[in-house]
Amino acid sequence: MSTPTSLELPDRARRTTVSCARGTFAALEAFPASGTCELGTALLVPGYTGSKEDFISLLGPLAAAGRRVVAIDMRGQYQTAGPDDPAAYDWPALATDITAVAKATDTTHLLGHSFGGLVAREAVLAGYAPASLTLMSSGPSALPGPRAEDLRGMLAYLADTPTQDLKAKIEEIWHAALEPQAIEAGVKPPILGFLKDRMLSSNPTALVTMAGNLLSAEDKTDGLASRGIPTLILYGEDDNAWPPTLQAEMSTRLGAHQFCIPGAAHNPNIEAPATTAHALTQFWNAAETT
C-alpha cells in the first residue's frame, strides 16, 4: 500500500479531470512555477491500490524542469469511477484507457509504477508509442514473494463473495489488517483517513480483478524490447515487491536505461522524490533530444 507523506499540492498544481474517448479520469496536474511548458508532458500511472496522490512529492520537482505533469487514478481507482464488470479491468481495457488518456493529454513520456507499469507496458505492446516509457518498481511478470502471498490471502478471503457484498468484506480487511499495519508504521491521522477513503472508494471488482491480474501477469519483456521505445527501468535498492536483481535483469533484456535509487524501497516516488525526479528529468530530457 503506497502511503503519501503529504496531501498538500505544490504551487501551480491542481486537482482536475481528464476527459477522453474512454471516459473521465480523476487527475492531478502540475505546471512549471514560471514560464511556459517547454518540454513534453509526462503522464504518471499509479500501482495497485494506489492513486494519483502517490506522485504528489514528484509533481513540483518534475514540473520545475519545464514540463506539464499529469497523474491519474486508473478506472476503478479512488476517484475515477468504474463498473462492476471484471472485463473493465483486464489488460486490454486498462491499456486502452491509458492510451486514450495519453492522447487526450498530449503525453510525451509515459511512466507506470508497479502494477501501473504493467498496464503502461500493455499500452505500448498494443501499439501506443510514447517518446519514452518508464517502468518504476515494476517487474517483468507476475508479482512474486511475500507480497504475492498477501494478495492470495486477500483473494481467498473474498472468494465467492457476491458483488454487492464485496465492499463490506474489503472494509473488514481494512479494519482487521491494513489499518493496524498503518498505525504501527506511524502513519499520521490525516494520511490514515485518506488511505481508508481511498481503499473504500475504489471499486471492489477492480481491486479483485487487478489483484488476480497482478498474480498471473506473463513475461512480455521480449515483445516490449521489439517495440523499440526508449525505456528507463527505475527502482529502489530495497524494493520488496519485485527484487532489484530481477528488475536489473529485465533492463538488460530490454536494452534499457536503468537507475537504482539509494535508500528507497518499492515507492521511490515517496521515499526519495528528489533523486527520483532528477533521474526522470535527465532521462526525459535526453529522450527529447535524440
PDB file of N, CA and C in Angstrom, residues 197-274:
ATOM      1  N   ASP A 197     -10.232   6.159   2.996  1.00  0.00           N
ATOM      2  CA  ASP A 197     -11.154   6.669   1.992  1.00  0.00           C
ATOM      3  C   ASP A 197     -10.809   6.122   0.613  1.00  0.00           C
ATOM      4  N   ARG A 198      -9.503   6.083   0.309  1.00  0.00           N
ATOM      5  CA  ARG A 198      -9.074   5.580  -1.000  1.00  0.00           C
ATOM      6  C   ARG A 198      -9.423   4.106  -1.160  1.00  0.00           C
ATOM      7  N   MET A 199      -9.142   3.328  -0.135  1.00  0.00           N
ATOM      8  CA  MET A 199      -9.394   1.892  -0.204  1.00  0.00           C
ATOM      9  C   MET A 199     -10.879   1.598  -0.375  1.00  0.00           C
ATOM     10  N   LEU A 200     -11.709   2.304   0.374  1.00  0.00           N
ATOM     11  CA  LEU A 200     -13.141   2.014   0.362  1.00  0.00           C
ATOM     12  C   LEU A 200     -13.881   2.716  -0.771  1.00  0.00           C
ATOM     13  N   SER A 201     -13.231   3.690  -1.416  1.00  0.00           N
ATOM     14  CA  SER A 201     -13.832   4.362  -2.570  1.00  0.00           C
ATOM     15  C   SER A 201     -13.529   3.635  -3.869  1.00  0.00           C
ATOM     16  N   SER A 202     -12.449   2.854  -3.877  1.00  0.00           N
ATOM     17  CA  SER A 202     -12.091   2.116  -5.090  1.00  0.00           C
ATOM     18  C   SER A 202     -13.131   1.038  -5.360  1.00  0.00           C
ATOM     19  N   ASN A 203     -13.352   0.752  -6.627  1.00  0.00           N
ATOM     20  CA  ASN A 203     -14.354  -0.243  -6.988  1.00  0.00           C
ATOM     21  C   ASN A 203     -13.906  -1.629  -6.525  1.00  0.00           C
ATOM     22  N   PRO A 204     -14.716  -2.347  -5.742  1.00  0.00           N
ATOM     23  CA  PRO A 204     -14.307  -3.660  -5.232  1.00  0.00           C
ATOM     24  C   PRO A 204     -13.975  -4.658  -6.334  1.00  0.00           C
ATOM     25  N   THR A 205     -14.746  -4.626  -7.415  1.00  0.00           N
ATOM     26  CA  THR A 205     -14.453  -5.534  -8.527  1.00  0.00           C
ATOM     27  C   THR A 205     -13.102  -5.217  -9.144  1.00  0.00           C
ATOM     28  N   ALA A 206     -12.760  -3.933  -9.199  1.00  0.00           N
ATOM     29  CA  ALA A 206     -11.447  -3.537  -9.706  1.00  0.00           C
ATOM     30  C   ALA A 206     -10.339  -4.087  -8.814  1.00  0.00           C
ATOM     31  N   LEU A 207     -10.507  -3.968  -7.499  1.00  0.00           N
ATOM     32  CA  LEU A 207      -9.492  -4.460  -6.571  1.00  0.00           C
ATOM     33  C   LEU A 207      -9.261  -5.960  -6.743  1.00  0.00           C
ATOM     34  N   VAL A 208     -10.338  -6.713  -6.895  1.00  0.00           N
ATOM     35  CA  VAL A 208     -10.230  -8.161  -7.036  1.00  0.00           C
ATOM     36  C   VAL A 208      -9.606  -8.531  -8.378  1.00  0.00           C
ATOM     37  N   THR A 209     -10.085  -7.921  -9.455  1.00  0.00           N
ATOM     38  CA  THR A 209      -9.609  -8.279 -10.790  1.00  0.00           C
ATOM     39  C   THR A 209      -8.159  -7.875 -10.991  1.00  0.00           C
ATOM     40  N   MET A 210      -7.801  -6.675 -10.555  1.00  0.00           N
ATOM     41  CA  MET A 210      -6.417  -6.232 -10.691  1.00  0.00           C
ATOM     42  C   MET A 210      -5.473  -7.125  -9.893  1.00  0.00           C
ATOM     43  N   ALA A 211      -5.911  -7.556  -8.704  1.00  0.00           N
ATOM     44  CA  ALA A 211      -5.079  -8.453  -7.895  1.00  0.00           C
ATOM     45  C   ALA A 211      -4.820  -9.754  -8.641  1.00  0.00           C
ATOM     46  N   GLY A 212      -5.863 -10.313  -9.235  1.00  0.00           N
ATOM     47  CA  GLY A 212      -5.691 -11.538  -9.997  1.00  0.00           C
ATOM     48  C   GLY A 212      -4.755 -11.358 -11.179  1.00  0.00           C
ATOM     49  N   ASN A 213      -4.882 -10.234 -11.862  1.00  0.00           N
ATOM     50  CA  ASN A 213      -4.005  -9.961 -12.999  1.00  0.00           C
ATOM     51  C   ASN A 213      -2.559  -9.770 -12.558  1.00  0.00           C
ATOM     52  N   LEU A 214      -2.382  -9.142 -11.408  1.00  0.00           N
ATOM     53  CA  LEU A 214      -1.033  -8.922 -10.877  1.00  0.00           C
ATOM     54  C   LEU A 214      -0.357 -10.246 -10.536  1.00  0.00           C
ATOM     55  N   LEU A 215      -1.147 -11.227 -10.146  1.00  0.00           N
ATOM     56  CA  LEU A 215      -0.609 -12.536  -9.767  1.00  0.00           C
ATOM     57  C   LEU A 215      -0.411 -13.472 -10.954  1.00  0.00           C
ATOM     58  N   SER A 216      -0.921 -13.096 -12.116  1.00  0.00           N
ATOM     59  CA  SER A 216      -0.843 -14.000 -13.275  1.00  0.00           C
ATOM     60  C   SER A 216      -0.193 -13.353 -14.499  1.00  0.00           C
ATOM     61  N   ALA A 217       0.380 -12.163 -14.331  1.00  0.00           N
ATOM     62  CA  ALA A 217       0.958 -11.449 -15.476  1.00  0.00           C
ATOM     63  C   ALA A 217       2.071 -12.265 -16.138  1.00  0.00           C
ATOM     64  N   GLU A 218       2.056 -12.282 -17.450  1.00  0.00           N
ATOM     65  CA  GLU A 218       3.068 -13.027 -18.208  1.00  0.00           C
ATOM     66  C   GLU A 218       4.296 -12.161 -18.455  1.00  0.00           C
ATOM     67  N   ASP A 219       5.412 -12.810 -18.688  1.00  0.00           N
ATOM     68  CA  ASP A 219       6.643 -12.112 -19.043  1.00  0.00           C
ATOM     69  C   ASP A 219       6.569 -11.715 -20.529  1.00  0.00           C
ATOM     70  N   LYS A 220       6.489 -10.425 -20.774  1.00  0.00           N
ATOM     71  CA  LYS A 220       6.400  -9.926 -22.151  1.00  0.00           C
ATOM     72  C   LYS A 220       7.573  -9.011 -22.488  1.00  0.00           C
ATOM     73  N   THR A 221       8.700  -9.261 -21.815  1.00  0.00           N
ATOM     74  CA  THR A 221       9.875  -8.408 -21.994  1.00  0.00           C
ATOM     75  C   THR A 221      10.359  -8.413 -23.438  1.00  0.00           C
ATOM     76  N   ASP A 222      10.397  -9.583 -24.061  1.00  0.00           N
ATOM     77  CA  ASP A 222      10.897  -9.660 -25.433  1.00  0.00           C
ATOM     78  C   ASP A 222      10.008  -8.868 -26.384  1.00  0.00           C
ATOM     79  N   GLY A 223       8.697  -8.959 -26.191  1.00  0.00           N
ATOM     80  CA  GLY A 223       7.785  -8.191 -27.033  1.00  0.00           C
ATOM     81  C   GLY A 223       7.963  -6.702 -26.842  1.00  0.00           C
ATOM     82  N   LEU A 224       8.167  -6.281 -25.604  1.00  0.00           N
ATOM     83  CA  LEU A 224       8.386  -4.858 -25.332  1.00  0.00           C
ATOM     84  C   LEU A 224       9.684  -4.387 -25.966  1.00  0.00           C
ATOM     85  N   ALA A 225      10.731  -5.193 -25.892  1.00  0.00           N
ATOM     86  CA  ALA A 225      12.013  -4.832 -26.500  1.00  0.00           C
ATOM     87  C   ALA A 225      11.863  -4.610 -28.003  1.00  0.00           C
ATOM     88  N   SER A 226      11.024  -5.416 -28.637  1.00  0.00           N
ATOM     89  CA  SER A 226      10.852  -5.302 -30.091  1.00  0.00           C
ATOM     90  C   SER A 226      10.151  -4.017 -30.508  1.00  0.00           C
ATOM     91  N   ARG A 227       9.504  -3.333 -29.565  1.00  0.00           N
ATOM     92  CA  ARG A 227       8.813  -2.089 -29.886  1.00  0.00           C
ATOM     93  C   ARG A 227       9.792  -0.930 -30.069  1.00  0.00           C
ATOM     94  N   GLY A 228      10.980  -1.034 -29.504  1.00  0.00           N
ATOM     95  CA  GLY A 228      11.999  -0.015 -29.734  1.00  0.00           C
ATOM     96  C   GLY A 228      11.722   1.327 -29.073  1.00  0.00           C
ATOM     97  N   ILE A 229      10.937   1.351 -28.011  1.00  0.00           N
ATOM     98  CA  ILE A 229      10.646   2.594 -27.287  1.00  0.00           C
ATOM     99  C   ILE A 229      11.759   2.847 -26.269  1.00  0.00           C
ATOM    100  N   PRO A 230      12.381   4.027 -26.256  1.00  0.00           N
ATOM    101  CA  PRO A 230      13.379   4.320 -25.213  1.00  0.00           C
ATOM    102  C   PRO A 230      12.771   4.101 -23.832  1.00  0.00           C
ATOM    103  N   THR A 231      13.424   3.274 -23.036  1.00  0.00           N
ATOM    104  CA  THR A 231      12.838   2.830 -21.769  1.00  0.00           C
ATOM    105  C   THR A 231      13.810   3.014 -20.616  1.00  0.00           C
ATOM    106  N   LEU A 232      13.259   3.410 -19.476  1.00  0.00           N
ATOM    107  CA  LEU A 232      14.012   3.515 -18.229  1.00  0.00           C
ATOM    108  C   LEU A 232      13.412   2.544 -17.219  1.00  0.00           C
ATOM    109  N   ILE A 233      14.253   1.737 -16.617  1.00  0.00           N
ATOM    110  CA  ILE A 233      13.854   0.878 -15.502  1.00  0.00           C
ATOM    111  C   ILE A 233      14.388   1.537 -14.232  1.00  0.00           C
ATOM    112  N   LEU A 234      13.477   1.984 -13.381  1.00  0.00           N
ATOM    113  CA  LEU A 234      13.841   2.737 -12.183  1.00  0.00           C
ATOM    114  C   LEU A 234      13.269   2.019 -10.965  1.00  0.00           C
ATOM    115  N   TYR A 235      14.115   1.804  -9.946  1.00  0.00           N
ATOM    116  CA  TYR A 235      13.660   1.030  -8.787  1.00  0.00           C
ATOM    117  C   TYR A 235      14.498   1.387  -7.566  1.00  0.00           C
ATOM    118  N   GLY A 236      13.945   1.117  -6.396  1.00  0.00           N
ATOM    119  CA  GLY A 236      14.661   1.324  -5.155  1.00  0.00           C
ATOM    120  C   GLY A 236      15.593   0.164  -4.853  1.00  0.00           C
ATOM    121  N   GLU A 237      16.699   0.451  -4.210  1.00  0.00           N
ATOM    122  CA  GLU A 237      17.672  -0.603  -3.932  1.00  0.00           C
ATOM    123  C   GLU A 237      17.125  -1.652  -2.962  1.00  0.00           C
ATOM    124  N   ASP A 238      16.079  -1.306  -2.221  1.00  0.00           N
ATOM    125  CA  ASP A 238      15.492  -2.236  -1.251  1.00  0.00           C
ATOM    126  C   ASP A 238      14.068  -2.624  -1.628  1.00  0.00           C
ATOM    127  N   ASP A 239      13.752  -2.618  -2.914  1.00  0.00           N
ATOM    128  CA  ASP A 239      12.387  -2.952  -3.349  1.00  0.00           C
ATOM    129  C   ASP A 239      11.976  -4.306  -2.768  1.00  0.00           C
ATOM    130  N   ASN A 240      10.811  -4.329  -2.128  1.00  0.00           N
ATOM    131  CA  ASN A 240      10.325  -5.569  -1.516  1.00  0.00           C
ATOM    132  C   ASN A 240       9.143  -6.168  -2.274  1.00  0.00           C
ATOM    133  N   ALA A 241       8.979  -5.753  -3.514  1.00  0.00           N
ATOM    134  CA  ALA A 241       7.958  -6.356  -4.369  1.00  0.00           C
ATOM    135  C   ALA A 241       8.673  -7.225  -5.411  1.00  0.00           C
ATOM    136  N   TRP A 242       9.061  -6.656  -6.545  1.00  0.00           N
ATOM    137  CA  TRP A 242       9.929  -7.370  -7.478  1.00  0.00           C
ATOM    138  C   TRP A 242      11.376  -7.125  -7.042  1.00  0.00           C
ATOM    139  N   PRO A 243      12.174  -8.159  -6.842  1.00  0.00           N
ATOM    140  CA  PRO A 243      13.553  -7.963  -6.392  1.00  0.00           C
ATOM    141  C   PRO A 243      14.338  -7.064  -7.346  1.00  0.00           C
ATOM    142  N   PRO A 244      15.197  -6.190  -6.819  1.00  0.00           N
ATOM    143  CA  PRO A 244      16.013  -5.329  -7.678  1.00  0.00           C
ATOM    144  C   PRO A 244      16.811  -6.103  -8.722  1.00  0.00           C
ATOM    145  N   THR A 245      17.304  -7.278  -8.361  1.00  0.00           N
ATOM    146  CA  THR A 245      18.071  -8.071  -9.331  1.00  0.00           C
ATOM    147  C   THR A 245      17.205  -8.472 -10.514  1.00  0.00           C
ATOM    148  N   LEU A 246      15.940  -8.747 -10.260  1.00  0.00           N
ATOM    149  CA  LEU A 246      15.028  -9.124 -11.340  1.00  0.00           C
ATOM    150  C   LEU A 246      14.749  -7.933 -12.244  1.00  0.00           C
ATOM    151  N   GLN A 247      14.591  -6.751 -11.658  1.00  0.00           N
ATOM    152  CA  GLN A 247      14.354  -5.556 -12.465  1.00  0.00           C
ATOM    153  C   GLN A 247      15.597  -5.183 -13.274  1.00  0.00           C
ATOM    154  N   ALA A 248      16.780  -5.372 -12.679  1.00  0.00           N
ATOM    155  CA  ALA A 248      18.018  -5.099 -13.412  1.00  0.00           C
ATOM    156  C   ALA A 248      18.172  -6.058 -14.588  1.00  0.00           C
ATOM    157  N   GLU A 249      17.823  -7.310 -14.375  1.00  0.00           N
ATOM    158  CA  GLU A 249      17.881  -8.302 -15.455  1.00  0.00           C
ATOM    159  C   GLU A 249      16.909  -7.935 -16.572  1.00  0.00           C
ATOM    160  N   MET A 250      15.708  -7.495 -16.213  1.00  0.00           N
ATOM    161  CA  MET A 250      14.742  -7.060 -17.209  1.00  0.00           C
ATOM    162  C   MET A 250      15.294  -5.887 -18.015  1.00  0.00           C
ATOM    163  N   SER A 251      15.950  -4.956 -17.342  1.00  0.00           N
ATOM    164  CA  SER A 251      16.538  -3.809 -18.027  1.00  0.00           C
ATOM    165  C   SER A 251      17.561  -4.255 -19.061  1.00  0.00           C
ATOM    166  N   THR A 252      18.380  -5.223 -18.690  1.00  0.00           N
ATOM    167  CA  THR A 252      19.382  -5.742 -19.627  1.00  0.00           C
ATOM    168  C   THR A 252      18.713  -6.381 -20.834  1.00  0.00           C
ATOM    169  N   ARG A 253      17.678  -7.159 -20.591  1.00  0.00           N
ATOM    170  CA  ARG A 253      16.962  -7.809 -21.697  1.00  0.00           C
ATOM    171  C   ARG A 253      16.327  -6.781 -22.631  1.00  0.00           C
ATOM    172  N   LEU A 254      15.897  -5.655 -22.066  1.00  0.00           N
ATOM    173  CA  LEU A 254      15.257  -4.610 -22.867  1.00  0.00           C
ATOM    174  C   LEU A 254      16.275  -3.718 -23.574  1.00  0.00           C
ATOM    175  N   GLY A 255      17.526  -3.766 -23.131  1.00  0.00           N
ATOM    176  CA  GLY A 255      18.498  -2.788 -23.613  1.00  0.00           C
ATOM    177  C   GLY A 255      18.130  -1.400 -23.131  1.00  0.00           C
ATOM    178  N   ALA A 256      17.552  -1.341 -21.914  1.00  0.00           N
ATOM    179  CA  ALA A 256      17.025  -0.086 -21.384  1.00  0.00           C
ATOM    180  C   ALA A 256      18.045   0.620 -20.509  1.00  0.00           C
ATOM    181  N   HIS A 257      17.776   1.876 -20.234  1.00  0.00           N
ATOM    182  CA  HIS A 257      18.491   2.594 -19.187  1.00  0.00           C
ATOM    183  C   HIS A 257      17.975   2.080 -17.851  1.00  0.00           C
ATOM    184  N   GLN A 258      18.808   2.129 -16.834  1.00  0.00           N
ATOM    185  CA  GLN A 258      18.321   1.756 -15.509  1.00  0.00           C
ATOM    186  C   GLN A 258      18.916   2.675 -14.456  1.00  0.00           C
ATOM    187  N   PHE A 259      18.138   2.875 -13.398  1.00  0.00           N
ATOM    188  CA  PHE A 259      18.577   3.735 -12.295  1.00  0.00           C
ATOM    189  C   PHE A 259      18.067   3.129 -11.002  1.00  0.00           C
ATOM    190  N   CYS A 260      18.992   2.826 -10.097  1.00  0.00           N
ATOM    191  CA  CYS A 260      18.655   2.286  -8.785  1.00  0.00           C
ATOM    192  C   CYS A 260      18.712   3.420  -7.772  1.00  0.00           C
ATOM    193  N   ILE A 261      17.608   3.644  -7.052  1.00  0.00           N
ATOM    194  CA  ILE A 261      17.505   4.753  -6.112  1.00  0.00           C
ATOM    195  C   ILE A 261      18.021   4.311  -4.735  1.00  0.00           C
ATOM    196  N   PRO A 262      19.128   4.890  -4.272  1.00  0.00           N
ATOM    197  CA  PRO A 262      19.664   4.501  -2.956  1.00  0.00           C
ATOM    198  C   PRO A 262      18.675   4.815  -1.841  1.00  0.00           C
ATOM    199  N   GLY A 263      18.563   3.901  -0.894  1.00  0.00           N
ATOM    200  CA  GLY A 263      17.749   4.130   0.289  1.00  0.00           C
ATOM    201  C   GLY A 263      16.256   4.012   0.079  1.00  0.00           C
ATOM    202  N   ALA A 264      15.818   3.706  -1.139  1.00  0.00           N
ATOM    203  CA  ALA A 264      14.386   3.588  -1.422  1.00  0.00           C
ATOM    204  C   ALA A 264      13.991   2.125  -1.510  1.00  0.00           C
ATOM    205  N   ALA A 265      12.705   1.859  -1.298  1.00  0.00           N
ATOM    206  CA  ALA A 265      12.169   0.509  -1.420  1.00  0.00           C
ATOM    207  C   ALA A 265      11.241   0.464  -2.639  1.00  0.00           C
ATOM    208  N   HIS A 266       9.956   0.157  -2.420  1.00  0.00           N
ATOM    209  CA  HIS A 266       9.050  -0.021  -3.556  1.00  0.00           C
ATOM    210  C   HIS A 266       8.435   1.282  -4.047  1.00  0.00           C
ATOM    211  N   ASN A 267       8.595   2.362  -3.282  1.00  0.00           N
ATOM    212  CA  ASN A 267       7.967   3.629  -3.655  1.00  0.00           C
ATOM    213  C   ASN A 267       8.983   4.774  -3.670  1.00  0.00           C
ATOM    214  N   PRO A 268       9.939   4.750  -4.589  1.00  0.00           N
ATOM    215  CA  PRO A 268      10.923   5.839  -4.643  1.00  0.00           C
ATOM    216  C   PRO A 268      10.287   7.196  -4.902  1.00  0.00           C
ATOM    217  N   ASN A 269       9.105   7.210  -5.509  1.00  0.00           N
ATOM    218  CA  ASN A 269       8.366   8.455  -5.720  1.00  0.00           C
ATOM    219  C   ASN A 269       7.997   9.115  -4.394  1.00  0.00           C
ATOM    220  N   ILE A 270       7.873   8.324  -3.324  1.00  0.00           N
ATOM    221  CA  ILE A 270       7.548   8.834  -1.997  1.00  0.00           C
ATOM    222  C   ILE A 270       8.784   8.859  -1.099  1.00  0.00           C
ATOM    223  N   GLU A 271       9.604   7.819  -1.208  1.00  0.00           N
ATOM    224  CA  GLU A 271      10.733   7.636  -0.291  1.00  0.00           C
ATOM    225  C   GLU A 271      11.960   8.468  -0.657  1.00  0.00           C
ATOM    226  N   ALA A 272      12.121   8.778  -1.931  1.00  0.00           N
ATOM    227  CA  ALA A 272      13.283   9.562  -2.380  1.00  0.00           C
ATOM    228  C   ALA A 272      12.879  10.416  -3.577  1.00  0.00           C
ATOM    229  N   PRO A 273      11.932  11.346  -3.394  1.00  0.00           N
ATOM    230  CA  PRO A 273      11.384  12.079  -4.545  1.00  0.00           C
ATOM    231  C   PRO A 273      12.402  12.952  -5.271  1.00  0.00           C
ATOM    232  N   ALA A 274      13.341  13.571  -4.548  1.00  0.00           N
ATOM    233  CA  ALA A 274      14.304  14.457  -5.211  1.00  0.00           C
ATOM    234  C   ALA A 274      15.204  13.665  -6.159  1.00  0.00           C
TER     235      ALA A 274
END
